[in-house]
mmCIF file of C-alpha atoms in Angstrom:
data_model
loop_
_atom_site.group_PDB
_atom_site.id
_atom_site.type_symbol
_atom_site.label_atom_id
_atom_site.label_comp_id
_atom_site.label_asym_id
_atom_site.label_seq_id
_atom_site.Cartn_x
_atom_site.Cartn_y
_atom_site.Cartn_z
ATOM 1 C CA MET A 169 0.000 0.000 0.000
ATOM 2 C CA PRO A 170 1.524 3.366 -0.966
ATOM 3 C CA ARG A 171 2.347 5.933 1.672
ATOM 4 C CA PRO A 172 0.048 8.979 1.871
ATOM 5 C CA ARG A 173 1.558 12.052 0.248
ATOM 6 C CA VAL A 174 3.451 14.429 2.547
ATOM 7 C CA HIS A 175 0.761 17.119 2.492
ATOM 8 C CA ASP A 176 -1.822 14.425 3.309
ATOM 9 C CA LEU A 177 0.181 13.546 6.422
ATOM 10 C CA ASP A 178 -0.223 17.099 7.700
ATOM 11 C CA GLN A 179 -3.962 16.879 7.089
ATOM 12 C CA LEU A 180 -4.003 13.541 8.869
ATOM 13 C CA LEU A 181 -2.176 15.034 11.846
ATOM 14 C CA ASP A 182 -4.697 17.897 11.887
ATOM 15 C CA VAL A 183 -7.483 15.359 12.309
ATOM 16 C CA ALA A 184 -5.519 13.474 14.961
ATOM 17 C CA GLU A 185 -4.912 16.730 16.793
ATOM 18 C CA ARG A 186 -8.636 17.383 17.069
ATOM 19 C CA LEU A 187 -9.385 13.839 18.193
ATOM 20 C CA VAL A 188 -6.761 13.924 20.945
ATOM 21 C CA ALA A 189 -7.858 17.400 22.040
ATOM 22 C CA ASP A 190 -11.486 16.257 22.284
ATOM 23 C CA GLY A 191 -11.025 12.833 23.851
ATOM 24 C CA GLY A 192 -7.528 12.701 25.295
ATOM 25 C CA PRO A 193 -4.742 10.307 24.308
ATOM 26 C CA GLU A 194 -6.294 7.379 26.185
ATOM 27 C CA ARG A 195 -9.300 7.246 23.863
ATOM 28 C CA PHE A 196 -7.340 7.909 20.681
ATOM 29 C CA THR A 197 -6.981 4.939 18.331
ATOM 30 C CA VAL A 198 -5.830 4.369 14.783
ATOM 31 C CA ARG A 199 -9.288 3.060 13.974
ATOM 32 C CA ALA A 200 -10.869 6.312 15.200
ATOM 33 C CA LEU A 201 -8.401 8.321 13.137
ATOM 34 C CA ALA A 202 -9.124 6.229 10.064
ATOM 35 C CA ALA A 203 -12.858 6.749 10.486
ATOM 36 C CA ALA A 204 -12.513 10.502 10.979
ATOM 37 C CA SER A 205 -9.958 11.083 8.225
ATOM 38 C CA GLY A 206 -11.011 8.599 5.538
ATOM 39 C CA VAL A 207 -7.439 7.221 5.461
ATOM 40 C CA SER A 208 -7.203 3.469 5.907
ATOM 41 C CA ASN A 209 -5.707 1.797 8.972
ATOM 42 C CA GLY A 210 -3.018 0.263 6.781
ATOM 43 C CA ALA A 211 -1.976 3.581 5.279
ATOM 44 C CA ILE A 212 -1.772 5.158 8.754
ATOM 45 C CA TYR A 213 0.400 2.336 10.087
ATOM 46 C CA HIS A 214 2.515 2.470 6.938
ATOM 47 C CA ALA A 215 3.102 6.192 7.444
ATOM 48 C CA PHE A 216 3.853 6.150 11.177
ATOM 49 C CA GLY A 217 4.611 2.561 12.123
ATOM 50 C CA SER A 218 2.771 2.529 15.428
ATOM 51 C CA LEU A 219 0.345 4.508 17.572
ATOM 52 C CA PRO A 220 3.087 5.744 19.964
ATOM 53 C CA VAL A 221 5.094 7.079 17.036
ATOM 54 C CA LEU A 222 2.026 8.816 15.635
ATOM 55 C CA LEU A 223 1.314 10.464 18.999
ATOM 56 C CA GLY A 224 4.964 11.433 19.332
ATOM 57 C CA ARG A 225 5.011 13.054 15.897
ATOM 58 C CA LEU A 226 1.746 14.807 16.707
ATOM 59 C CA TRP A 227 3.052 16.219 19.989
ATOM 60 C CA LEU A 228 6.365 17.263 18.447
ATOM 61 C CA ARG A 229 4.666 19.144 15.633
ATOM 62 C CA ALA A 230 2.449 21.097 18.031
ATOM 63 C CA ALA A 231 5.173 21.719 20.626
ATOM 64 C CA GLY A 232 7.641 22.831 17.958
ATOM 65 C CA ASP A 233 5.136 25.253 16.445
ATOM 66 C CA PHE A 234 4.333 26.582 19.920
ATOM 67 C CA LEU A 235 7.990 27.228 20.698
ATOM 68 C CA ASP A 236 8.532 28.835 17.279
ATOM 69 C CA LEU A 237 5.704 31.256 18.085
ATOM 70 C CA GLN A 238 7.064 31.947 21.569
ATOM 71 C CA VAL A 239 10.470 32.850 20.171
ATOM 72 C CA GLU A 240 8.834 34.956 17.444
ATOM 73 C CA LEU A 241 6.779 36.933 19.989
ATOM 74 C CA ALA A 242 9.801 37.536 22.192
ATOM 75 C CA ASP A 243 11.989 38.555 19.246
ATOM 76 C CA ALA A 244 9.364 40.994 17.960
ATOM 77 C CA VAL A 245 10.096 43.304 20.907
ATOM 78 C CA GLN A 246 12.823 45.725 19.869
ATOM 79 C CA GLY A 247 15.372 47.299 22.191
ATOM 80 C CA GLY A 248 18.317 46.307 24.337
ATOM 81 C CA ASP A 249 17.367 47.757 27.714
ATOM 82 C CA ARG A 250 15.645 46.140 30.680
ATOM 83 C CA GLU A 251 12.248 47.617 29.781
ATOM 84 C CA ALA A 252 12.417 45.887 26.396
ATOM 85 C CA ALA A 253 13.421 42.652 28.127
ATOM 86 C CA VAL A 254 10.347 42.873 30.370
ATOM 87 C CA GLU A 255 8.138 43.426 27.323
ATOM 88 C CA ALA A 256 9.731 40.408 25.627
ATOM 89 C CA VAL A 257 8.934 38.207 28.633
ATOM 90 C CA VAL A 258 5.346 39.517 28.716
ATOM 91 C CA ALA A 259 4.973 38.807 24.999
ATOM 92 C CA ALA A 260 6.418 35.298 25.333
ATOM 93 C CA ALA A 261 4.134 34.575 28.305
ATOM 94 C CA SER A 262 1.101 35.332 26.125
ATOM 95 C CA THR A 263 2.008 32.526 23.706
ATOM 96 C CA PRO A 264 -0.628 29.986 24.899
ATOM 97 C CA ALA A 265 -3.416 32.494 24.237
ATOM 98 C CA VAL A 266 -2.040 33.545 20.843
ATOM 99 C CA PHE A 267 -1.434 29.916 19.892
ATOM 100 C CA ALA A 268 -4.993 29.027 20.928
ATOM 101 C CA ASP A 269 -6.296 31.747 18.598
ATOM 102 C CA ARG A 270 -4.287 30.357 15.675
ATOM 103 C CA ARG A 271 -4.241 26.614 16.397
ATOM 104 C CA PRO A 272 -7.069 25.866 18.865
ATOM 105 C CA ALA A 273 -6.892 22.069 18.612
ATOM 106 C CA ALA A 274 -3.112 22.046 19.001
ATOM 107 C CA ALA A 275 -3.291 24.323 22.030
ATOM 108 C CA ARG A 276 -5.890 22.099 23.677
ATOM 109 C CA MET A 277 -3.947 18.959 22.796
ATOM 110 C CA LEU A 278 -0.737 20.241 24.402
ATOM 111 C CA VAL A 279 -2.661 20.647 27.650
ATOM 112 C CA ALA A 280 -4.274 17.213 27.310
ATOM 113 C CA VAL A 281 -1.082 15.278 26.522
ATOM 114 C CA ARG A 282 1.938 15.274 28.800
ATOM 115 C CA ARG A 283 5.226 14.506 27.174
ATOM 116 C CA ASP A 284 5.982 11.790 29.716
ATOM 117 C CA GLN A 285 2.928 9.931 28.403
ATOM 118 C CA LEU A 286 4.730 9.605 25.073
ATOM 119 C CA LEU A 287 8.239 8.698 26.176
ATOM 120 C CA GLY A 288 8.047 4.918 26.301
ATOM 121 C CA PRO A 289 10.017 1.984 24.907
ATOM 122 C CA GLU A 290 8.037 2.084 21.657
ATOM 123 C CA VAL A 291 9.097 5.637 20.817
ATOM 124 C CA PRO A 292 12.095 5.605 18.448
ATOM 125 C CA GLN A 293 15.321 7.197 19.610
ATOM 126 C CA GLU A 294 15.050 9.912 16.961
ATOM 127 C CA LEU A 295 11.711 11.090 18.367
ATOM 128 C CA ALA A 296 13.035 11.087 21.924
ATOM 129 C CA GLU A 297 16.052 13.080 20.785
ATOM 130 C CA ALA A 298 13.796 15.566 18.990
ATOM 131 C CA MET A 299 11.800 16.057 22.179
ATOM 132 C CA PHE A 300 14.953 16.731 24.173
ATOM 133 C CA ALA A 301 16.122 19.110 21.436
ATOM 134 C CA LEU A 302 12.974 21.146 22.080
ATOM 135 C CA ASP A 303 13.973 21.295 25.745
ATOM 136 C CA LYS A 304 17.327 22.757 24.744
ATOM 137 C CA ARG A 305 15.640 25.390 22.581
ATOM 138 C CA LEU A 306 13.328 26.384 25.431
ATOM 139 C CA ILE A 307 16.245 26.587 27.866
ATOM 140 C CA ALA A 308 18.094 28.780 25.365
ATOM 141 C CA LEU A 309 15.126 31.177 25.269
ATOM 142 C CA LEU A 310 14.800 31.240 29.066
ATOM 143 C CA THR A 311 18.524 31.853 29.432
ATOM 144 C CA ARG A 312 18.555 34.635 26.852
ATOM 145 C CA LEU A 313 15.668 36.458 28.504
ATOM 146 C CA SER A 314 17.250 36.059 31.936
ATOM 147 C CA ARG A 315 20.472 37.612 30.679
ATOM 148 C CA ALA A 316 18.550 40.495 29.100
ATOM 149 C CA LEU A 317 16.693 41.164 32.359
ATOM 150 C CA TRP A 318 19.449 40.838 34.927
ATOM 151 C CA GLY A 319 22.742 40.156 33.157
ATOM 152 C CA ARG A 320 22.837 36.665 34.629
ATOM 153 C CA ALA A 321 21.658 33.201 33.641
ATOM 154 C CA ASP A 322 22.187 31.051 36.720
ATOM 155 C CA GLY A 323 19.596 28.583 37.946
ATOM 156 C CA ALA A 324 17.840 31.012 40.300
ATOM 157 C CA SER A 325 17.350 33.715 37.668
ATOM 158 C CA VAL A 326 16.245 31.272 34.958
ATOM 159 C CA GLU A 327 13.673 29.824 37.365
ATOM 160 C CA VAL A 328 12.057 33.267 37.659
ATOM 161 C CA VAL A 329 11.733 33.484 33.877
ATOM 162 C CA THR A 330 10.374 29.928 33.854
ATOM 163 C CA LEU A 331 7.732 31.014 36.353
ATOM 164 C CA CYS A 332 6.699 33.763 33.921
ATOM 165 C CA LEU A 333 6.760 31.725 30.706
ATOM 166 C CA VAL A 334 5.634 28.293 31.891
ATOM 167 C CA ASP A 335 4.069 28.171 35.352
ATOM 168 C CA LEU A 336 1.919 31.298 35.340
ATOM 169 C CA PRO A 337 0.481 30.882 31.800
ATOM 170 C CA THR A 338 -0.313 27.233 32.531
ATOM 171 C CA ALA A 339 -2.159 28.174 35.729
ATOM 172 C CA VAL A 340 -4.005 31.151 34.253
ATOM 173 C CA PHE A 341 -5.006 29.641 30.891
ATOM 174 C CA ARG A 342 -5.505 25.984 31.815
ATOM 175 C CA ARG A 343 -9.206 26.257 32.592
ATOM 176 C CA ALA A 344 -10.011 27.942 29.287
ATOM 177 C CA LEU A 345 -7.934 25.380 27.389
ATOM 178 C CA THR A 346 -9.581 22.381 29.053
ATOM 179 C CA GLU A 347 -13.225 23.447 29.283
ATOM 180 C CA PRO A 348 -15.600 21.890 26.725
ATOM 181 C CA THR A 349 -16.515 24.182 23.840
ATOM 182 C CA THR A 350 -19.198 24.007 21.200
ATOM 183 C CA ASP A 351 -16.817 24.586 18.291
ATOM 184 C CA GLY A 352 -13.505 23.342 19.703
ATOM 185 C CA ARG A 353 -12.112 26.866 20.056
ATOM 186 C CA PRO A 354 -11.067 27.803 23.602
ATOM 187 C CA VAL A 355 -12.163 31.234 24.766
ATOM 188 C CA ILE A 356 -9.433 33.200 26.525
ATOM 189 C CA GLY A 357 -10.907 36.600 27.268
ATOM 190 C CA ALA A 358 -9.148 39.952 27.343
ATOM 191 C CA ASP A 359 -9.500 40.157 31.116
ATOM 192 C CA THR A 360 -7.715 36.832 31.612
ATOM 193 C CA ARG A 361 -4.923 37.875 29.274
ATOM 194 C CA ALA A 362 -4.548 41.213 31.068
ATOM 195 C CA ARG A 363 -4.352 39.494 34.458
ATOM 196 C CA LEU A 364 -1.593 37.198 33.237
ATOM 197 C CA GLU A 365 0.328 40.219 31.977
ATOM 198 C CA ALA A 366 -0.119 41.952 35.333
ATOM 199 C CA ALA A 367 1.092 38.856 37.168
ATOM 200 C CA VAL A 368 4.191 38.552 34.971
ATOM 201 C CA ARG A 369 5.051 42.217 35.418
ATOM 202 C CA ALA A 370 4.623 41.887 39.174
ATOM 203 C CA VAL A 371 6.987 38.902 39.314
ATOM 204 C CA LEU A 372 9.606 40.838 37.354
ATOM 205 C CA THR A 373 9.564 43.778 39.777
ATOM 206 C CA LEU A 374 11.564 41.640 42.212
ATOM 207 C CA PRO A 375 15.116 40.605 41.375
ATOM 208 C CA PRO A 376 15.903 36.905 41.451
ATOM 209 C CA PRO A 377 17.432 35.493 44.620
ATOM 210 C CA PRO A 378 21.204 35.099 44.872
ATOM 211 C CA PRO A 379 22.619 32.148 42.974
ATOM 212 C CA ARG A 380 22.793 28.877 44.828
ATOM 213 C CA GLY A 381 26.035 28.470 46.681
ATOM 214 C CA GLY A 382 26.399 32.204 47.209
ATOM 215 C CA ARG A 383 28.734 32.706 44.255
ATOM 216 C CA PRO A 384 28.824 36.264 42.902
ATOM 217 C CA VAL A 385 26.985 36.893 39.656
ATOM 218 C CA PRO A 386 28.756 38.924 36.959
ATOM 219 C CA SER A 387 26.893 41.816 35.397
ATOM 220 C CA GLU A 388 27.085 40.046 32.031
ATOM 221 C CA VAL A 389 27.156 36.347 31.222
ATOM 222 C CA ASP A 390 29.260 35.121 28.301
#
């Protein structure tokens, strides 16, 4: 049986994205995807090899697009001073809401599927390595923003940026991204977005704690 064409694979992943967002990964099956997409079971298995690989590819596509957008939003803020750095963190923190506007099913799926649900013995090494490569890209962004804010990128300062870009948006937007909707599009209102921004700005008014071990922090990090 021939493989589906490359552009058909993206369409297939779009359907899978919606199914996982609506029912969670536990209820997702190749048979359900075949029924919803019109692509045969055999063609799906031929394209991906197994259900874990399909879910891994699905998560990687969404997570990679999310991180691309986060970097884009941060980079769109111009300027080299601390005020610009704060604005870049605020912009990056808004990524879940912006991503939900553009890719509602993907945004909901990323909340529904934890990466540790996908990292099993059936996931090929190349997919696992791609997932860890995303980690490195995220750490690079967190480190860069920490340096721009405080001229340091030790663990304590990066944790503050992580609070702004990961922990707070997850807490503030999670309800909207997990509540049932009539059309599959999560509703994140202007008030909720403004409150996240206010929370991020408040966190950034305090400097990070001293680095662990009490070592002095240089004003600039190479």
